[in-house]
Short mmCIF file of C-alpha atoms and ligand atoms in Angstrom, two decimals:
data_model
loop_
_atom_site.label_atom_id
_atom_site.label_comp_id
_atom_site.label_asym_id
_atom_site.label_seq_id
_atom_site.Cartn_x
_atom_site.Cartn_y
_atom_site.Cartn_z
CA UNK G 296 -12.44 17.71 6.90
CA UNK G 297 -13.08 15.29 9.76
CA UNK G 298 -10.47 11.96 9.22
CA UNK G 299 -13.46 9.52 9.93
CA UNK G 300 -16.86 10.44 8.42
CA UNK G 301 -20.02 8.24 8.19
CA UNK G 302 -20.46 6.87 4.65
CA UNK G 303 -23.05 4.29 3.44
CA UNK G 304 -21.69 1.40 3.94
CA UNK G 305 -20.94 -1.29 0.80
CA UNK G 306 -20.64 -5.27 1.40
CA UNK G 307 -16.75 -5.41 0.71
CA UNK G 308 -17.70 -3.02 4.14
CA UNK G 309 -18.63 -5.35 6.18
CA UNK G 310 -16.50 -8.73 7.89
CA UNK G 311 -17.76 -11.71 8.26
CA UNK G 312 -19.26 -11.76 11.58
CA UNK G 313 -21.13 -8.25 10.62
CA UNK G 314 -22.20 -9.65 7.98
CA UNK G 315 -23.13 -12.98 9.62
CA UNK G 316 -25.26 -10.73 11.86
CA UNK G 317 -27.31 -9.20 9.28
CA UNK G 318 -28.04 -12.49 7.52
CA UNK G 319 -29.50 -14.03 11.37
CA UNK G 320 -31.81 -10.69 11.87
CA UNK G 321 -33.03 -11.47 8.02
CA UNK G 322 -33.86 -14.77 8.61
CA UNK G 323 -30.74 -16.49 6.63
CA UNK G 324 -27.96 -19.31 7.46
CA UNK G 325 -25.18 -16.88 9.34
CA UNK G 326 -22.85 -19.50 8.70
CA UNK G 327 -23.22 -18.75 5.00
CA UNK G 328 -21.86 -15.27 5.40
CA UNK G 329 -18.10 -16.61 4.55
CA UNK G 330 -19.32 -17.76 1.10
CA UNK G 331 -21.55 -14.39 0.21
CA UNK G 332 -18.37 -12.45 0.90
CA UNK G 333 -15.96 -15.33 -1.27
CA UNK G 334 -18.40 -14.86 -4.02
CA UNK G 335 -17.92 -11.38 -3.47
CA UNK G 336 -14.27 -11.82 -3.90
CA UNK G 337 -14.45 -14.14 -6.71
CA UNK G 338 -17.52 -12.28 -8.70
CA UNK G 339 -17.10 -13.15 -12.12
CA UNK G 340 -14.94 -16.10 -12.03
CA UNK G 341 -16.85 -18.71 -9.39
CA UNK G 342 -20.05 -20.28 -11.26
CA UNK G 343 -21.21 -20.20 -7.56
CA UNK G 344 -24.62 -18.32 -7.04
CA UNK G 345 -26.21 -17.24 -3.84
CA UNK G 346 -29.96 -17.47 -3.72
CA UNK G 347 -31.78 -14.73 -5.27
CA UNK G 348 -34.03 -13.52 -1.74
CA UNK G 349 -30.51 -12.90 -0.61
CA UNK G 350 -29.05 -11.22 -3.37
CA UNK G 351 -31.98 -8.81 -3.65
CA UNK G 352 -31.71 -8.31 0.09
CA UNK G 353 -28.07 -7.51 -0.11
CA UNK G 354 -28.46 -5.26 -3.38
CA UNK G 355 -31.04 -3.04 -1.52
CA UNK G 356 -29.12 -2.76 2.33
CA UNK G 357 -26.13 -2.53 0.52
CA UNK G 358 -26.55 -1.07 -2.88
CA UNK G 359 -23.05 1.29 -3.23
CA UNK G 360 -19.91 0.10 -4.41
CA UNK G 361 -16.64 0.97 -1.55
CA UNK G 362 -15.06 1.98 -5.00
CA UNK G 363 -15.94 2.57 -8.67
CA UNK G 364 -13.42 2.89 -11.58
CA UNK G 365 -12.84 6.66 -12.65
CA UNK G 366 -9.74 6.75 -14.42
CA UNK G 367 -6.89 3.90 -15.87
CA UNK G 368 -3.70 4.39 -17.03
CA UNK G 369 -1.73 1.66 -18.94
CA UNK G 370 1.79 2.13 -19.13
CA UNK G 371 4.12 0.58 -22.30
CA UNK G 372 5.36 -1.81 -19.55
CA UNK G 373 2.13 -3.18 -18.30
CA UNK G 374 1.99 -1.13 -15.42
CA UNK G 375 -1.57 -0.29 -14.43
CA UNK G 376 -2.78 2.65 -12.53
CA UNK G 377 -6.38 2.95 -11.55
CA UNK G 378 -7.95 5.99 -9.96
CA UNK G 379 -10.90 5.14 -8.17
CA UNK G 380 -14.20 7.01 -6.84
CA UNK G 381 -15.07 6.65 -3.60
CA UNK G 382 -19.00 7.11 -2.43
CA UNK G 383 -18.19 10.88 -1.38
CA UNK G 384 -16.63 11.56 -4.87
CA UNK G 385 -13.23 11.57 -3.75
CA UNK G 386 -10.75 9.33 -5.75
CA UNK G 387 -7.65 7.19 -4.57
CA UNK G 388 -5.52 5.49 -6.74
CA UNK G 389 -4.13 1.85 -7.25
CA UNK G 390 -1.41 0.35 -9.26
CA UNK G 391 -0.82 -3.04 -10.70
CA UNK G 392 2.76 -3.92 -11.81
CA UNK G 393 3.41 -7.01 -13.85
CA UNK G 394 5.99 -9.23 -12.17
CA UNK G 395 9.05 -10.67 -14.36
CA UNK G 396 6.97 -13.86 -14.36
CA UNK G 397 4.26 -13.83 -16.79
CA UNK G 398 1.28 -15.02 -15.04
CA UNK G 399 2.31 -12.89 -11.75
CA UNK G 400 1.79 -9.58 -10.81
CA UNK G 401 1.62 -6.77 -7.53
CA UNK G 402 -1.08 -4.35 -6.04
CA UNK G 403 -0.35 -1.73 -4.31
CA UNK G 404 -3.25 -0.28 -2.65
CA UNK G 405 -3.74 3.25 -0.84
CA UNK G 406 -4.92 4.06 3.12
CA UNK G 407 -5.87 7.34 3.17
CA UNK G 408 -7.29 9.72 0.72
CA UNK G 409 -4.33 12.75 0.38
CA UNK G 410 -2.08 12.54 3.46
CA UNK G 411 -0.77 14.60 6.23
CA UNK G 412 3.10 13.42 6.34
CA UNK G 413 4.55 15.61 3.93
CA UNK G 414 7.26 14.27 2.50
CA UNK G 415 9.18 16.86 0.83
CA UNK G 416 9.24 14.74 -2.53
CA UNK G 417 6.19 13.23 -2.27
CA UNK G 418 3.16 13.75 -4.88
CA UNK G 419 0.27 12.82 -2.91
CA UNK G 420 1.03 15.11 0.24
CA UNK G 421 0.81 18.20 -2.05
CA UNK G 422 -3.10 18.26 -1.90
CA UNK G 423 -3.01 17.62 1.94
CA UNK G 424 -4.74 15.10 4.11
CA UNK G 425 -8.11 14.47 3.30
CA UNK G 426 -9.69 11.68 5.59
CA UNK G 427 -9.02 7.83 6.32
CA UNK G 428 -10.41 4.75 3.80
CA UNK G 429 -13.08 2.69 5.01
CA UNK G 430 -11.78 -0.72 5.34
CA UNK G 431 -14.56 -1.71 2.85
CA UNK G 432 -12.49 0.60 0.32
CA UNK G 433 -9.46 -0.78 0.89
CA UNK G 434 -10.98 -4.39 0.46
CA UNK G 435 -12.75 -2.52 -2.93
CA UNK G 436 -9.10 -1.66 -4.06
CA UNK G 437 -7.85 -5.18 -3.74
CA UNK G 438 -10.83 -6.85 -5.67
CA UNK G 439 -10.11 -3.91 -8.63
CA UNK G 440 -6.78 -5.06 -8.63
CA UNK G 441 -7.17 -8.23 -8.81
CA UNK G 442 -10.44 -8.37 -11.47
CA UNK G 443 -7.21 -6.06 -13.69
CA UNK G 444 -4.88 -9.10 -13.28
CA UNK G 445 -6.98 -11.52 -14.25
CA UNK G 446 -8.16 -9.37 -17.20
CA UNK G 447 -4.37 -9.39 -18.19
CA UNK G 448 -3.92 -13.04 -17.80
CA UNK G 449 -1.99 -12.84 -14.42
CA UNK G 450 -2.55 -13.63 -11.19
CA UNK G 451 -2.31 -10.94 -8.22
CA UNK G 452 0.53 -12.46 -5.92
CA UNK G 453 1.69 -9.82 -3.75
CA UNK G 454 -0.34 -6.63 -2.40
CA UNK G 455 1.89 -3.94 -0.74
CA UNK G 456 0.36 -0.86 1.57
CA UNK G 457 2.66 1.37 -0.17
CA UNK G 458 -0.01 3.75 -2.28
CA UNK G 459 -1.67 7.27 -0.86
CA UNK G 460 -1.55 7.54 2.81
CA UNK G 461 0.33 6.25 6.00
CA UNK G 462 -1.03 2.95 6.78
CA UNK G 463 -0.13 3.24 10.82
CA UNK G 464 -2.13 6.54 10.66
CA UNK G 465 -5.53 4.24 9.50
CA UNK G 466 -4.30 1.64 11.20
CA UNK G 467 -7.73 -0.13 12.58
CA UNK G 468 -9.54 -0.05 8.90
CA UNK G 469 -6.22 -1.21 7.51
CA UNK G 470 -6.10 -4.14 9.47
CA UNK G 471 -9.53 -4.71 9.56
CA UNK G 472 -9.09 -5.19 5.50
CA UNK G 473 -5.92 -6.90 5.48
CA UNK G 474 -8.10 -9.56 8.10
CA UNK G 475 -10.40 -10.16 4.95
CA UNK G 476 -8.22 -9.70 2.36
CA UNK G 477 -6.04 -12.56 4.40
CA UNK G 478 -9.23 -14.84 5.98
CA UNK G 479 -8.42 -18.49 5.01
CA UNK G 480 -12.29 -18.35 4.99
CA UNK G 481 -12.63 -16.06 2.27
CA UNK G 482 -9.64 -17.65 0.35
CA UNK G 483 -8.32 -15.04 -1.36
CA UNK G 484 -5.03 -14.19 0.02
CA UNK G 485 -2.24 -14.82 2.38
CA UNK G 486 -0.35 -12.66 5.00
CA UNK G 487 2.92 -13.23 3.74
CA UNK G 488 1.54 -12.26 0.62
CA UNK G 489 0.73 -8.34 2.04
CA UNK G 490 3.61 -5.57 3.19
CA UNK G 491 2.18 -2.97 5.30
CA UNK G 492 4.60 0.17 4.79
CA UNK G 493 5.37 2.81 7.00
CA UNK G 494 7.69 5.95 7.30
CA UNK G 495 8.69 5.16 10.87
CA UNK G 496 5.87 5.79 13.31
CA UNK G 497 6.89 3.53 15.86
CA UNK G 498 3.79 3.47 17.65
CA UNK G 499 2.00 1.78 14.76
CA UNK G 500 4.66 -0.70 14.50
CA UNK G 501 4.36 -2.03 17.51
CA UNK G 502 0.53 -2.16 17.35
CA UNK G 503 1.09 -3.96 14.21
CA UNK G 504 3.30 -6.44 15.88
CA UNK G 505 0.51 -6.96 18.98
CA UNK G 506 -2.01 -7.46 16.25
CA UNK G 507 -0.29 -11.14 15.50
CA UNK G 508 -0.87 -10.85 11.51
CA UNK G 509 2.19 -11.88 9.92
CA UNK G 510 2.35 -9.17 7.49
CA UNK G 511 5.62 -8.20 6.02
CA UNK G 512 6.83 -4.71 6.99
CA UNK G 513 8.66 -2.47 5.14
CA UNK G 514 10.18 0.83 5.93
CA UNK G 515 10.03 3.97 4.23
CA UNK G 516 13.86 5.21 5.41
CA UNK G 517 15.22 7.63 2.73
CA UNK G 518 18.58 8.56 4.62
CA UNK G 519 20.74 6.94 6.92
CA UNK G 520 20.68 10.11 9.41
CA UNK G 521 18.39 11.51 11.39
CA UNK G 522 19.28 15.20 10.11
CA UNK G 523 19.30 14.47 6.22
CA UNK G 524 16.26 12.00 7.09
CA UNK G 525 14.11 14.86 8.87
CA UNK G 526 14.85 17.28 6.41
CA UNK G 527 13.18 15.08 3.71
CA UNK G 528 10.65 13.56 5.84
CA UNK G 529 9.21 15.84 9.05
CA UNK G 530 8.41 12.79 10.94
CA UNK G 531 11.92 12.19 11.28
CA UNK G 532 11.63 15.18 13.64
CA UNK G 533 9.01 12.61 16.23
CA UNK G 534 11.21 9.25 15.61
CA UNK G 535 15.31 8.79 15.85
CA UNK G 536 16.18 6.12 13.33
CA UNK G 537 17.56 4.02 16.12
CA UNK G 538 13.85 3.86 17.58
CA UNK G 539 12.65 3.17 14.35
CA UNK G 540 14.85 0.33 13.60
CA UNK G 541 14.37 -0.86 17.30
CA UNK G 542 10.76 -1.01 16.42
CA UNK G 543 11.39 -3.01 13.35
CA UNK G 544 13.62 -5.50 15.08
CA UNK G 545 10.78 -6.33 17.54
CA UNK G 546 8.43 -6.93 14.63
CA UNK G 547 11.08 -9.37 13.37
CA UNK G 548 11.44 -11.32 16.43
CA UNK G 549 7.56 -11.28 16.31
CA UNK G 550 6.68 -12.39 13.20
CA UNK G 551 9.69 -13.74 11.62
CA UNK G 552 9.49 -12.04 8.63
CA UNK G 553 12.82 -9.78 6.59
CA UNK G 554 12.22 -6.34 6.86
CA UNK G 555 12.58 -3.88 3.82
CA UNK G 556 13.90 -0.53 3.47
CA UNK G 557 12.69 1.35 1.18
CA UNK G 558 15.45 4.19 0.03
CA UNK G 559 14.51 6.60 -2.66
CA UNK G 560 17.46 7.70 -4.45
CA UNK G 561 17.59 11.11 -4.71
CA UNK G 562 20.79 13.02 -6.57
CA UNK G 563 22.61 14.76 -4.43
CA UNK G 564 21.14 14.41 -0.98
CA UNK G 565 20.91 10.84 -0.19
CA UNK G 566 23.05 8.83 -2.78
CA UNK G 567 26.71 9.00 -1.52
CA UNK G 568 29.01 6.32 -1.02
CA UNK G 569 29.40 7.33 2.58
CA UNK G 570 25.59 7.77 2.86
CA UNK G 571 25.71 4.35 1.45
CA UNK G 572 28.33 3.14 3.68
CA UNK G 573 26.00 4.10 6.68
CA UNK G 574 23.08 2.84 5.66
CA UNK G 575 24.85 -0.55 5.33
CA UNK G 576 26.21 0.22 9.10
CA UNK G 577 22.45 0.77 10.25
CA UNK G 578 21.49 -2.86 9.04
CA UNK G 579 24.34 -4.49 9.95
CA UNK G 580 23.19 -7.69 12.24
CA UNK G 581 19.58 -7.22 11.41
CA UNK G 582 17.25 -8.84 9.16
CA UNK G 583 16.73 -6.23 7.01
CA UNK G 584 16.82 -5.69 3.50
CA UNK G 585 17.31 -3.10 1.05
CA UNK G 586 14.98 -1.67 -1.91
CA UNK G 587 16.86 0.98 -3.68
CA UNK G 588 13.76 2.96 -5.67
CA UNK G 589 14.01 5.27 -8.64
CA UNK G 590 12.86 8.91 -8.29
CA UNK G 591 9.59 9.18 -10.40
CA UNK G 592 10.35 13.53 -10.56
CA UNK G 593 6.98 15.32 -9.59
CA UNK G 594 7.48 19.01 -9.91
CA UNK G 595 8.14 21.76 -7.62
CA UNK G 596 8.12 19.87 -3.80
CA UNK G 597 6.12 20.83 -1.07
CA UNK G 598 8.86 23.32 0.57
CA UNK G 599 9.49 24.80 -3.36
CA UNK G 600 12.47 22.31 -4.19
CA UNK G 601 13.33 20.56 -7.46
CA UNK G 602 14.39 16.66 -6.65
CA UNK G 603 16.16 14.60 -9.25
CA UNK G 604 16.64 11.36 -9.34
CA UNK G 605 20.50 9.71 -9.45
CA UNK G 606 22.36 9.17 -12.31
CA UNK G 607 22.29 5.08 -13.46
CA UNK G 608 26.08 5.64 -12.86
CA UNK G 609 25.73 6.77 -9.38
CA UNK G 610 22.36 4.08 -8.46
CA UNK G 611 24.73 0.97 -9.21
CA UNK G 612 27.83 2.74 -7.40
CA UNK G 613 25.34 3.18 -4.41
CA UNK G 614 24.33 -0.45 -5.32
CA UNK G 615 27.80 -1.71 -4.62
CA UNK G 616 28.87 0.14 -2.35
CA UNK G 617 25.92 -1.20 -0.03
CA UNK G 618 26.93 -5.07 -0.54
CA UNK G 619 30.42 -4.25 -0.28
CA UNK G 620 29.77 -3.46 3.34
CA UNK G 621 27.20 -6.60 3.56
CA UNK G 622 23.99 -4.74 3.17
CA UNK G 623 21.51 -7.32 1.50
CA UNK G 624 20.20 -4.77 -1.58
CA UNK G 625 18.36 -5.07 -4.80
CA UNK G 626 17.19 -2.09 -7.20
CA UNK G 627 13.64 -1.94 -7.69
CA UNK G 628 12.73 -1.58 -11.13
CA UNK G 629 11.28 1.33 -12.36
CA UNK G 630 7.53 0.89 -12.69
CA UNK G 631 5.50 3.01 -15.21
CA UNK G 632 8.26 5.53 -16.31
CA UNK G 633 5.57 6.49 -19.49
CA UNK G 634 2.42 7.17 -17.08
CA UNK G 635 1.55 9.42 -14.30
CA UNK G 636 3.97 6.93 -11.72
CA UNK G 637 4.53 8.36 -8.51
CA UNK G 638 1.63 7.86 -5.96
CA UNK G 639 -0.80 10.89 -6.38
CA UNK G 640 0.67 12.12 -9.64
CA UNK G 641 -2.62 10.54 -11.48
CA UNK G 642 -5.20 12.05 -8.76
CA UNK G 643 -3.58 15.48 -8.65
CA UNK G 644 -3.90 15.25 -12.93
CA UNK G 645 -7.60 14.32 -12.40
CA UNK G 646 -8.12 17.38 -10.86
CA UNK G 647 -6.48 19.43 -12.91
CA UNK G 648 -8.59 19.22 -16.50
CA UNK G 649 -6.30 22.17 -18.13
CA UNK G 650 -3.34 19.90 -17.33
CA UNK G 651 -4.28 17.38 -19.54
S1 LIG M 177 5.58 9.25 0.88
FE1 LIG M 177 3.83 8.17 1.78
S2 LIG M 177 3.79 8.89 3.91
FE2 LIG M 177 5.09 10.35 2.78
S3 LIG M 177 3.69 12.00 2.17
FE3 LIG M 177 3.75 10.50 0.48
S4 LIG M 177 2.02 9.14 0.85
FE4 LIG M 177 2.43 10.23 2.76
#
């Protein structure tokens, strides 16, 4: 499957200016194209209504959703995974987490349907790369996410790149969403309220630091070395930590923002005290900080291996043996334990029926 194919095109599609077009060749205000796409945003919660020539105009050139609602999953803890159909059929999912504050809560939102990384624990890389988002389904992801917070009395505060996919490998249509997600204009969001993640491609990083957004970064690191980290993750094969890290620093200096490292515990291959004791070594002078994440087990891996995930023991050891050697590090808590959790676990279900 080609990664970019040509699919009818939705509003939450289409920026501003593209928009703005359209509305000038119909014979409408293009400087109200900000305010059809905040309505669009805020659908079912502004009293605001756009004219009804325009609505029927838009409804006919753009009559698809980026992303319909397919499948939900509540977990006991509030945690809400969506799996959503895309115009072609194929699904992606979405997760909302409550935050410890009541009237808070996260997105995370996917980039790609499948992906081509292959992590050797990973879920979603099982079913292989499929092709790139639209930036329109991206944007479609956010509004789902945020029409599920609302419906739960919260407020979406935080949306993280950290679902299906490797952002830096869509990274155009990933920054074209985060640019509306983000546009003062539109007012739904800030940057400092989205984390773009990555698992080190350092050519993304820096294209992400050109691109001036302000975004936090966060990176996917899983090991301290480059052996134990390429054996887990084959693009440790194309990037040396050192680069990696190099490239993170240089997104610091840029934009100012603490960058996290996300470290997926994982017993007996990356959760020992001296693995610990050089992952605080890596960090040491940089602003960096340090999500330890609980293994959400998924089966048989890609290469045929069974992963489990540390012992609570062992995860607080790891914990304090981190700040002991001045590592900044919090553990994440673990999201969903009662649902399909770990990204693709939900999609890969969906297509299974007999596995239900
Ligand atoms: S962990 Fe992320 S980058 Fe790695 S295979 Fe899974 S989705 Fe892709």
């Amino acid at each position: 499957m080609p990664a970019s194919i040509s699919l009818p095109r939705s509003l939450p599609d289409l920026s501003p200016e593209e928009l703005a077009a359209w509305m000038q060749a119909k014979g409408f205000k293009p400087s109200h194209a900000p305010r059809v796409i905040r309505q669009l945003f805020d659908a079912g919660v502004s009293g605001d209504r756009m004219p009804e020539t325009l609505d029927e105009q838009l409804s006919q050139a753009f009559p698809g959703t980026a992303a319909s609602l397919a499948r939900r999953q509540v977990s006991e803890d509030g945690t809400t995974k969506l799996l959503l159909k895309l115009p072609d059929s194929r699904t992606v999912e979405s997760v909302l987490m409550p935050d410890y504050h009541p009237t808070r809560a996260s997105g995370c939102v996917s980039s790609q349907v499948g992906c081509a990384m292959g992590c050797d624990f990973c879920a979603t890389t099982q079913t292989g790369f499929e092709r790139n988002l639209t930036s329109g389904e991206i944007v479609e992801q956010f509004l789902h996410l945020r029409r599920e917070a609302r419906s739960a009395g919260r407020t979406l505060r935080t949306l993280v790149f950290m679902g299906m996919g490797e952002p830096m490998l869509n990274l155009p249509n990933v920054l074209a969403a985060v640019r509306r997600i983000a546009d003062p204009r539109l007012g739904a969001f800030g940057w400092r309220q989205i984390t773009i993640s990555t698992v080190g491609i350092v050519p993304g990083i820096e294209e992400l630091r050109e691109a001036r957004l302000g975004v936090h970064l966060a990176l996917s690191l899983h090991a301290p070395d480059d052996a134990t980290r390429a054996d887990l993750l084959p693009v440790g094969k194309r990037f040396a930590i050192e680069d990696i890290l190099a490239a993170a620093d240089r997104y610091q200096a840029e934009s100012g923002r603490i960058t996290t490292i996300q470290y997926c515990l994982l017993d007996g291959v990356n959760d020992s005290l001296a693995q610990a004791r050089d992952l605080a070594r890596l960090l040491t002078g940089r602003r960096m900080h340090v999500n330890l994440l609980r293994y959400n087990p998924t089966g048989l891996s890609l290469r045929g291996r069974t992963y489990a995930p540390t012992s609570v023991e062992q995860t607080e050891t790891f914990l304090a043996e981190l700040r002991a050697h001045g590592a900044i590090a919090h553990l994440r808590r673990a999201r969903g334990p009662d649902i399909d959790a770990a990204c693709g676990q939900l999609r890969r279900r969906a297509a299974q029926p007999a596995a239900l």
